[in-house]
Every structure is written in C-alpha cells, then in structure tokens.
Amino acid sequence: MGSKWVKTKVLLLNKELRKFVPETRVYSQSNLLQMLNKHKMVYVKPINGSSGQGVIRVEKNEIFRFQAGKTAKSFATFQGLFAALSKAKLNRSYLVQQGIHLLTHQKRIFDTRIMVQRTPHKNWEATGYIGRVAHPRKIVTNFHNSGKPLPLELLLGSYLKNQKKSDYIQSLRHLGYRIATHYQKSYPGFKEIGVDIGIDKNLKPWVLEVNTAPDPFIFNQLKDKKMFFKVLRYARANGRFLRVKRK
C-alpha cells in the first residue's frame, strides 16, 4: 500500500490516533492557499514516493517561499508561487500537509523512525527506534536523501533528561505499536511498518508518514548493533526480501 493518502485516511478512522496526524489534503490550488493561510508552512508531498523524493516545503510570511532539495525560491504573490510549483513538482499526484516545526540538533531538524514488527509469536512489537537528522541545506531527514541516522537518546538530550527521556521514547514506541494494531484491522496482511514521527517544540509527536515496506538497514548505522540484529531477525522471519547488506 504505497499511497500516502490511503494510509492517512486509515489513521484518521481512529479517533485516538487522529490527533497525532497533521492536517492533510489532496493538493490543489485552493487547498494549498487555504492551508498556507491557516498553517503558514506546509509540505507538498507526492502521494506515491519514498526517500523524501519530490517533497517541497512551502511557506507564507511577508512573501511566499518554497524549497525543493537545496534550492529555495521566493515570490511576491501566491499566483507566482503556484505557477513555479507546477513546474517544480514531479509528474505525480500530490498531498499538502500541515508543516510541523520540528526539534533541532545543531540547528538541523530531526525526526524519528519507529520500527514495529510481527514477532515469531505473531504479536506486534516496537523493535527499533532511531533519530534522523536532516542535511543542513535540506528539508527532509531520509537516510537516502543525505539525512544522518543518530541515536534518539542523543537527539533528545537537549530537551529531556534521564527517566523523562526514557519514558518519552517508550511513549513513541507505544504510539507505533498502536498504529500497527490499528492498521492490522484494515489490512491484516501487514507484518511490519516504519512510523515516521516528528516532534514539535512542545514535545508533541506527529505522525508524518507510515511506511509499509520499511528498510531495516537504517538501524545498522547505529554503533550498538543489538537493535539492528533484532530488526533484521524479525524481518527475515516475516519473509521480507532483504537487499544486500549496506555499510
């Protein structure tokens, strides 16, 4: 299930989970303008896509501005912005999603990936978690788009200490677990998901995306390999076709 729109609508069916979902609409000129007026910053994302490819951040302040990759452009009018966006977008259908002002590490935004997998005993378990720091000049955190994977404990160290930090990470893992069990009700064939969670300045978690074919090898970037070995073992038990091991 590759469609971000379908996966978002599945989340919205759950009244307890929908509060963690940024407002999301199908991309159109009117929806983009309404979302910019309401949120001031939004992300324009391909409905089908991965690794952060084609994602564009759009902002409205005194002027209009968008950034795709490392390139940023400014416009005096919304009409000028929309015309330029039409040329910058890939030839795909898009969503427009409420922008979240994410926490930062060394002035670079970061989010977290929570891996949730079916165990050999057919239960769901949050087996892995990792932080992803964006390239200094980019707007996405994906590893395959120059993002840097780092331990989540390190990234949260400026915001939470000791037991509060441990409890907070556990709450993120539990959120991933709740999402997996909810998805299973609509799509019982799933055996693992990767939940991308952004954290705002008030430490509220936001579900940015749910990946239904998550890459286990990102966890190999951590110095401590225990989490990676567990994620990999469960992925193999679930019959995933795994690519050649990356460094």
mmCIF file of C-alpha atoms in Angstrom:
data_model
loop_
_atom_site.group_PDB
_atom_site.id
_atom_site.type_symbol
_atom_site.label_atom_id
_atom_site.label_comp_id
_atom_site.label_asym_id
_atom_site.label_seq_id
_atom_site.Cartn_x
_atom_site.Cartn_y
_atom_site.Cartn_z
ATOM 1 C CA MET A 1 0.000 0.000 0.000
ATOM 2 C CA GLY A 2 2.077 2.879 -1.308
ATOM 3 C CA SER A 3 -0.474 5.702 -1.271
ATOM 4 C CA LYS A 4 0.202 8.232 1.473
ATOM 5 C CA TRP A 5 -3.369 9.455 1.115
ATOM 6 C CA VAL A 6 -4.855 5.992 1.733
ATOM 7 C CA LYS A 7 -2.557 5.443 4.712
ATOM 8 C CA THR A 8 -3.507 8.832 6.152
ATOM 9 C CA LYS A 9 -7.216 8.092 5.823
ATOM 10 C CA VAL A 10 -6.735 4.777 7.639
ATOM 11 C CA LEU A 11 -5.166 6.640 10.568
ATOM 12 C CA LEU A 12 -7.983 9.171 10.623
ATOM 13 C CA LEU A 13 -10.511 6.377 11.197
ATOM 14 C CA ASN A 14 -9.150 6.017 14.740
ATOM 15 C CA LYS A 15 -10.317 8.872 16.980
ATOM 16 C CA GLU A 16 -7.421 8.304 19.410
ATOM 17 C CA LEU A 17 -4.757 8.367 16.694
ATOM 18 C CA ARG A 18 -6.105 11.164 14.526
ATOM 19 C CA LYS A 19 -4.915 13.827 16.989
ATOM 20 C CA PHE A 20 -1.359 12.860 16.054
ATOM 21 C CA VAL A 21 -1.954 13.319 12.296
ATOM 22 C CA PRO A 22 -1.114 16.698 10.714
ATOM 23 C CA GLU A 23 -3.935 18.145 8.650
ATOM 24 C CA THR A 24 -3.605 16.690 5.162
ATOM 25 C CA ARG A 25 -5.467 17.382 1.920
ATOM 26 C CA VAL A 26 -5.168 16.420 -1.730
ATOM 27 C CA TYR A 27 -3.041 19.039 -3.486
ATOM 28 C CA SER A 28 -4.885 21.706 -5.438
ATOM 29 C CA GLN A 29 -4.531 25.447 -5.847
ATOM 30 C CA SER A 30 -7.374 26.228 -3.443
ATOM 31 C CA ASN A 31 -6.282 23.646 -0.847
ATOM 32 C CA LEU A 32 -2.716 24.943 -0.924
ATOM 33 C CA LEU A 33 -3.835 28.544 -0.370
ATOM 34 C CA GLN A 34 -6.215 27.598 2.447
ATOM 35 C CA MET A 35 -3.554 25.511 4.176
ATOM 36 C CA LEU A 36 -0.953 28.278 3.859
ATOM 37 C CA ASN A 37 -3.367 30.829 5.314
ATOM 38 C CA LYS A 38 -4.078 28.500 8.216
ATOM 39 C CA HIS A 39 -0.658 26.984 8.988
ATOM 40 C CA LYS A 40 1.855 29.381 7.340
ATOM 41 C CA MET A 41 4.085 26.393 6.498
ATOM 42 C CA VAL A 42 3.122 23.207 4.669
ATOM 43 C CA TYR A 43 4.799 20.291 2.955
ATOM 44 C CA VAL A 44 3.809 19.267 -0.555
ATOM 45 C CA LYS A 45 4.437 15.522 -0.980
ATOM 46 C CA PRO A 46 3.937 13.008 -3.796
ATOM 47 C CA ILE A 47 1.097 10.651 -2.913
ATOM 48 C CA ASN A 48 3.319 7.778 -4.041
ATOM 49 C CA GLY A 49 7.017 8.070 -3.353
ATOM 50 C CA SER A 50 9.799 7.268 -0.930
ATOM 51 C CA SER A 51 13.113 8.526 0.461
ATOM 52 C CA GLY A 52 11.843 12.102 0.570
ATOM 53 C CA GLN A 53 11.996 12.432 -3.208
ATOM 54 C CA GLY A 54 9.826 15.250 -4.551
ATOM 55 C CA VAL A 55 8.972 16.756 -1.152
ATOM 56 C CA ILE A 56 8.658 20.551 -1.162
ATOM 57 C CA ARG A 57 8.334 22.911 1.810
ATOM 58 C CA VAL A 58 6.133 25.951 1.194
ATOM 59 C CA GLU A 59 5.875 28.986 3.483
ATOM 60 C CA LYS A 60 3.826 32.140 3.695
ATOM 61 C CA ASN A 61 5.123 35.126 5.661
ATOM 62 C CA GLU A 62 5.550 38.592 4.198
ATOM 63 C CA ILE A 63 6.307 36.766 0.954
ATOM 64 C CA PHE A 64 5.764 33.270 -0.401
ATOM 65 C CA ARG A 65 8.650 30.812 -0.487
ATOM 66 C CA PHE A 66 9.297 27.205 -1.364
ATOM 67 C CA GLN A 67 12.273 24.893 -1.067
ATOM 68 C CA ALA A 68 12.879 21.677 -3.010
ATOM 69 C CA GLY A 69 16.137 19.892 -2.283
ATOM 70 C CA LYS A 70 18.751 22.589 -1.669
ATOM 71 C CA THR A 71 17.019 25.145 -3.904
ATOM 72 C CA ALA A 72 14.794 27.874 -2.412
ATOM 73 C CA LYS A 73 12.758 30.446 -4.321
ATOM 74 C CA SER A 74 10.693 33.440 -3.179
ATOM 75 C CA PHE A 75 7.623 35.065 -4.705
ATOM 76 C CA ALA A 76 5.663 38.245 -4.113
ATOM 77 C CA THR A 77 2.313 36.651 -4.968
ATOM 78 C CA PHE A 78 0.586 33.334 -4.466
ATOM 79 C CA GLN A 79 -0.052 33.127 -8.211
ATOM 80 C CA GLY A 80 3.675 33.326 -8.877
ATOM 81 C CA LEU A 81 4.365 30.674 -6.250
ATOM 82 C CA PHE A 82 1.749 28.282 -7.605
ATOM 83 C CA ALA A 83 2.971 28.641 -11.200
ATOM 84 C CA ALA A 84 6.542 27.869 -10.134
ATOM 85 C CA LEU A 85 5.415 24.920 -8.022
ATOM 86 C CA SER A 86 3.610 23.456 -11.019
ATOM 87 C CA LYS A 87 6.947 23.380 -12.849
ATOM 88 C CA ALA A 88 8.970 22.109 -9.868
ATOM 89 C CA LYS A 89 6.678 19.212 -8.950
ATOM 90 C CA LEU A 90 7.286 15.730 -10.295
ATOM 91 C CA ASN A 91 4.738 14.328 -12.710
ATOM 92 C CA ARG A 92 2.688 12.757 -9.923
ATOM 93 C CA SER A 93 -0.337 13.374 -7.723
ATOM 94 C CA TYR A 94 0.470 15.270 -4.525
ATOM 95 C CA LEU A 95 -0.750 15.950 -0.996
ATOM 96 C CA VAL A 96 -0.412 19.147 1.002
ATOM 97 C CA GLN A 97 0.300 18.545 4.690
ATOM 98 C CA GLN A 98 0.403 20.856 7.687
ATOM 99 C CA GLY A 99 4.017 21.791 8.420
ATOM 100 C CA ILE A 100 5.437 20.891 11.832
ATOM 101 C CA HIS A 101 8.237 22.977 13.346
ATOM 102 C CA LEU A 102 10.468 20.087 14.338
ATOM 103 C CA LEU A 103 13.009 19.887 17.112
ATOM 104 C CA THR A 104 16.591 20.531 16.038
ATOM 105 C CA HIS A 105 20.036 19.142 16.723
ATOM 106 C CA GLN A 106 22.925 21.521 15.987
ATOM 107 C CA LYS A 107 20.454 23.717 14.057
ATOM 108 C CA ARG A 108 19.335 20.795 11.874
ATOM 109 C CA ILE A 109 15.799 19.417 12.075
ATOM 110 C CA PHE A 110 15.278 15.807 13.082
ATOM 111 C CA ASP A 111 12.528 13.230 13.340
ATOM 112 C CA THR A 112 12.412 9.586 14.365
ATOM 113 C CA ARG A 113 11.644 6.243 12.747
ATOM 114 C CA ILE A 114 9.846 3.671 14.903
ATOM 115 C CA MET A 115 10.006 0.120 13.546
ATOM 116 C CA VAL A 116 7.085 -2.128 14.535
ATOM 117 C CA GLN A 117 7.128 -5.800 13.544
ATOM 118 C CA ARG A 118 5.237 -9.040 13.997
ATOM 119 C CA THR A 119 7.208 -11.319 16.291
ATOM 120 C CA PRO A 120 7.647 -15.062 15.665
ATOM 121 C CA HIS A 121 4.776 -15.460 18.136
ATOM 122 C CA LYS A 122 2.553 -13.262 15.886
ATOM 123 C CA ASN A 123 2.422 -10.366 18.356
ATOM 124 C CA TRP A 124 3.318 -6.779 17.475
ATOM 125 C CA GLU A 125 6.469 -5.286 18.981
ATOM 126 C CA ALA A 126 8.216 -1.931 18.546
ATOM 127 C CA THR A 127 11.609 -3.439 17.811
ATOM 128 C CA GLY A 128 13.590 -0.371 16.776
ATOM 129 C CA TYR A 129 13.808 3.401 17.050
ATOM 130 C CA ILE A 130 16.311 5.824 15.589
ATOM 131 C CA GLY A 131 16.666 9.560 15.032
ATOM 132 C CA ARG A 132 17.200 11.063 11.585
ATOM 133 C CA VAL A 133 18.871 14.462 11.214
ATOM 134 C CA ALA A 134 18.396 16.450 8.008
ATOM 135 C CA HIS A 135 21.284 17.642 5.862
ATOM 136 C CA PRO A 136 21.988 21.306 6.810
ATOM 137 C CA ARG A 137 20.639 22.548 3.486
ATOM 138 C CA LYS A 138 17.759 20.121 3.030
ATOM 139 C CA ILE A 139 14.209 19.853 4.354
ATOM 140 C CA VAL A 140 13.900 16.051 4.637
ATOM 141 C CA THR A 141 15.593 13.669 7.056
ATOM 142 C CA ASN A 142 15.639 10.479 4.989
ATOM 143 C CA PHE A 143 18.880 8.483 5.078
ATOM 144 C CA HIS A 144 18.854 8.099 1.292
ATOM 145 C CA ASN A 145 18.445 11.866 0.920
ATOM 146 C CA SER A 146 21.602 12.832 2.864
ATOM 147 C CA GLY A 147 19.981 12.521 6.295
ATOM 148 C CA LYS A 148 22.146 11.285 9.186
ATOM 149 C CA PRO A 149 20.860 8.497 11.457
ATOM 150 C CA LEU A 150 21.755 9.037 15.118
ATOM 151 C CA PRO A 151 20.641 7.559 18.454
ATOM 152 C CA LEU A 152 17.362 9.117 19.523
ATOM 153 C CA GLU A 153 18.659 9.394 23.095
ATOM 154 C CA LEU A 154 21.378 11.742 21.826
ATOM 155 C CA LEU A 155 18.981 13.938 19.858
ATOM 156 C CA LEU A 156 16.514 14.280 22.733
ATOM 157 C CA GLY A 157 19.274 15.032 25.243
ATOM 158 C CA SER A 158 18.824 18.798 24.919
ATOM 159 C CA TYR A 159 15.097 18.522 25.668
ATOM 160 C CA LEU A 160 14.662 15.678 28.167
ATOM 161 C CA LYS A 161 16.845 14.073 30.812
ATOM 162 C CA ASN A 162 17.193 10.672 32.431
ATOM 163 C CA GLN A 163 13.914 8.911 33.232
ATOM 164 C CA LYS A 164 11.781 11.526 31.458
ATOM 165 C CA LYS A 165 13.701 10.849 28.266
ATOM 166 C CA SER A 166 13.355 7.078 28.647
ATOM 167 C CA ASP A 167 9.634 7.412 29.333
ATOM 168 C CA TYR A 168 9.171 9.680 26.343
ATOM 169 C CA ILE A 169 10.908 7.252 23.980
ATOM 170 C CA GLN A 170 8.748 4.474 25.374
ATOM 171 C CA SER A 171 5.644 6.568 24.607
ATOM 172 C CA LEU A 172 6.799 6.920 20.979
ATOM 173 C CA ARG A 173 7.301 3.172 20.744
ATOM 174 C CA HIS A 174 3.820 2.632 22.165
ATOM 175 C CA LEU A 175 2.370 5.046 19.607
ATOM 176 C CA GLY A 176 3.993 2.966 16.859
ATOM 177 C CA TYR A 177 2.509 -0.184 18.396
ATOM 178 C CA ARG A 178 -0.981 1.363 18.490
ATOM 179 C CA ILE A 179 -0.687 2.343 14.823
ATOM 180 C CA ALA A 180 0.385 -1.171 13.816
ATOM 181 C CA THR A 181 -2.521 -2.820 15.636
ATOM 182 C CA HIS A 182 -4.943 -0.321 14.096
ATOM 183 C CA TYR A 183 -3.612 -0.899 10.574
ATOM 184 C CA GLN A 184 -3.938 -4.634 11.025
ATOM 185 C CA LYS A 185 -7.699 -4.254 11.417
ATOM 186 C CA SER A 186 -7.980 -2.798 7.891
ATOM 187 C CA TYR A 187 -5.069 -4.624 6.276
ATOM 188 C CA PRO A 188 -4.371 -7.873 8.144
ATOM 189 C CA GLY A 189 -1.544 -8.890 5.809
ATOM 190 C CA PHE A 190 0.942 -6.383 7.253
ATOM 191 C CA LYS A 191 3.885 -7.805 9.146
ATOM 192 C CA GLU A 192 5.892 -4.646 9.778
ATOM 193 C CA ILE A 193 5.660 -0.881 9.459
ATOM 194 C CA GLY A 194 8.005 2.046 9.906
ATOM 195 C CA VAL A 195 6.361 5.062 11.525
ATOM 196 C CA ASP A 196 7.997 8.438 10.901
ATOM 197 C CA ILE A 197 7.265 10.730 13.825
ATOM 198 C CA GLY A 198 8.087 14.421 14.049
ATOM 199 C CA ILE A 199 8.282 16.147 17.427
ATOM 200 C CA ASP A 200 7.295 19.799 17.786
ATOM 201 C CA LYS A 201 8.590 22.439 20.207
ATOM 202 C CA ASN A 202 6.030 21.350 22.820
ATOM 203 C CA LEU A 203 7.237 17.744 22.519
ATOM 204 C CA LYS A 204 4.004 16.676 20.864
ATOM 205 C CA PRO A 205 4.566 13.756 18.457
ATOM 206 C CA TRP A 206 3.117 13.990 14.948
ATOM 207 C CA VAL A 207 2.795 11.031 12.578
ATOM 208 C CA LEU A 208 4.388 12.314 9.385
ATOM 209 C CA GLU A 209 4.153 9.062 7.445
ATOM 210 C CA VAL A 210 3.606 5.340 7.804
ATOM 211 C CA ASN A 211 5.873 3.157 5.664
ATOM 212 C CA THR A 212 4.585 -0.297 4.837
ATOM 213 C CA ALA A 213 7.890 -1.616 3.454
ATOM 214 C CA PRO A 214 10.407 -0.118 5.911
ATOM 215 C CA ASP A 215 14.138 -0.597 5.355
ATOM 216 C CA PRO A 216 15.716 -2.412 8.325
ATOM 217 C CA PHE A 217 19.237 -1.431 7.328
ATOM 218 C CA ILE A 218 18.981 2.113 8.672
ATOM 219 C CA PHE A 219 19.451 0.595 12.136
ATOM 220 C CA ASN A 220 22.832 -0.730 11.040
ATOM 221 C CA GLN A 221 24.041 2.887 11.170
ATOM 222 C CA LEU A 222 23.978 2.776 14.980
ATOM 223 C CA LYS A 223 27.209 1.801 16.745
ATOM 224 C CA ASP A 224 25.278 -0.513 19.063
ATOM 225 C CA LYS A 225 24.106 -3.302 16.725
ATOM 226 C CA LYS A 226 21.699 -5.069 19.102
ATOM 227 C CA MET A 227 18.657 -3.225 17.758
ATOM 228 C CA PHE A 228 19.701 -3.831 14.145
ATOM 229 C CA PHE A 229 20.188 -7.557 14.659
ATOM 230 C CA LYS A 230 16.753 -7.880 16.245
ATOM 231 C CA VAL A 231 15.026 -5.877 13.499
ATOM 232 C CA LEU A 232 16.819 -7.904 10.833
ATOM 233 C CA ARG A 233 15.966 -11.219 12.505
ATOM 234 C CA TYR A 234 12.267 -10.338 12.659
ATOM 235 C CA ALA A 235 12.282 -9.064 9.067
ATOM 236 C CA ARG A 236 13.687 -12.382 7.875
ATOM 237 C CA ALA A 237 11.174 -14.294 9.986
ATOM 238 C CA ASN A 238 8.423 -12.260 8.312
ATOM 239 C CA GLY A 239 9.658 -13.289 4.866
ATOM 240 C CA ARG A 240 10.902 -9.907 3.744
ATOM 241 C CA PHE A 241 13.147 -9.860 0.676
ATOM 242 C CA LEU A 242 16.252 -8.169 2.014
ATOM 243 C CA ARG A 243 18.749 -6.394 -0.177
ATOM 244 C CA VAL A 244 22.500 -6.712 0.052
ATOM 245 C CA LYS A 245 23.756 -5.507 3.397
ATOM 246 C CA ARG A 246 24.833 -1.874 3.398
ATOM 247 C CA LYS A 247 27.764 -0.469 5.297
#
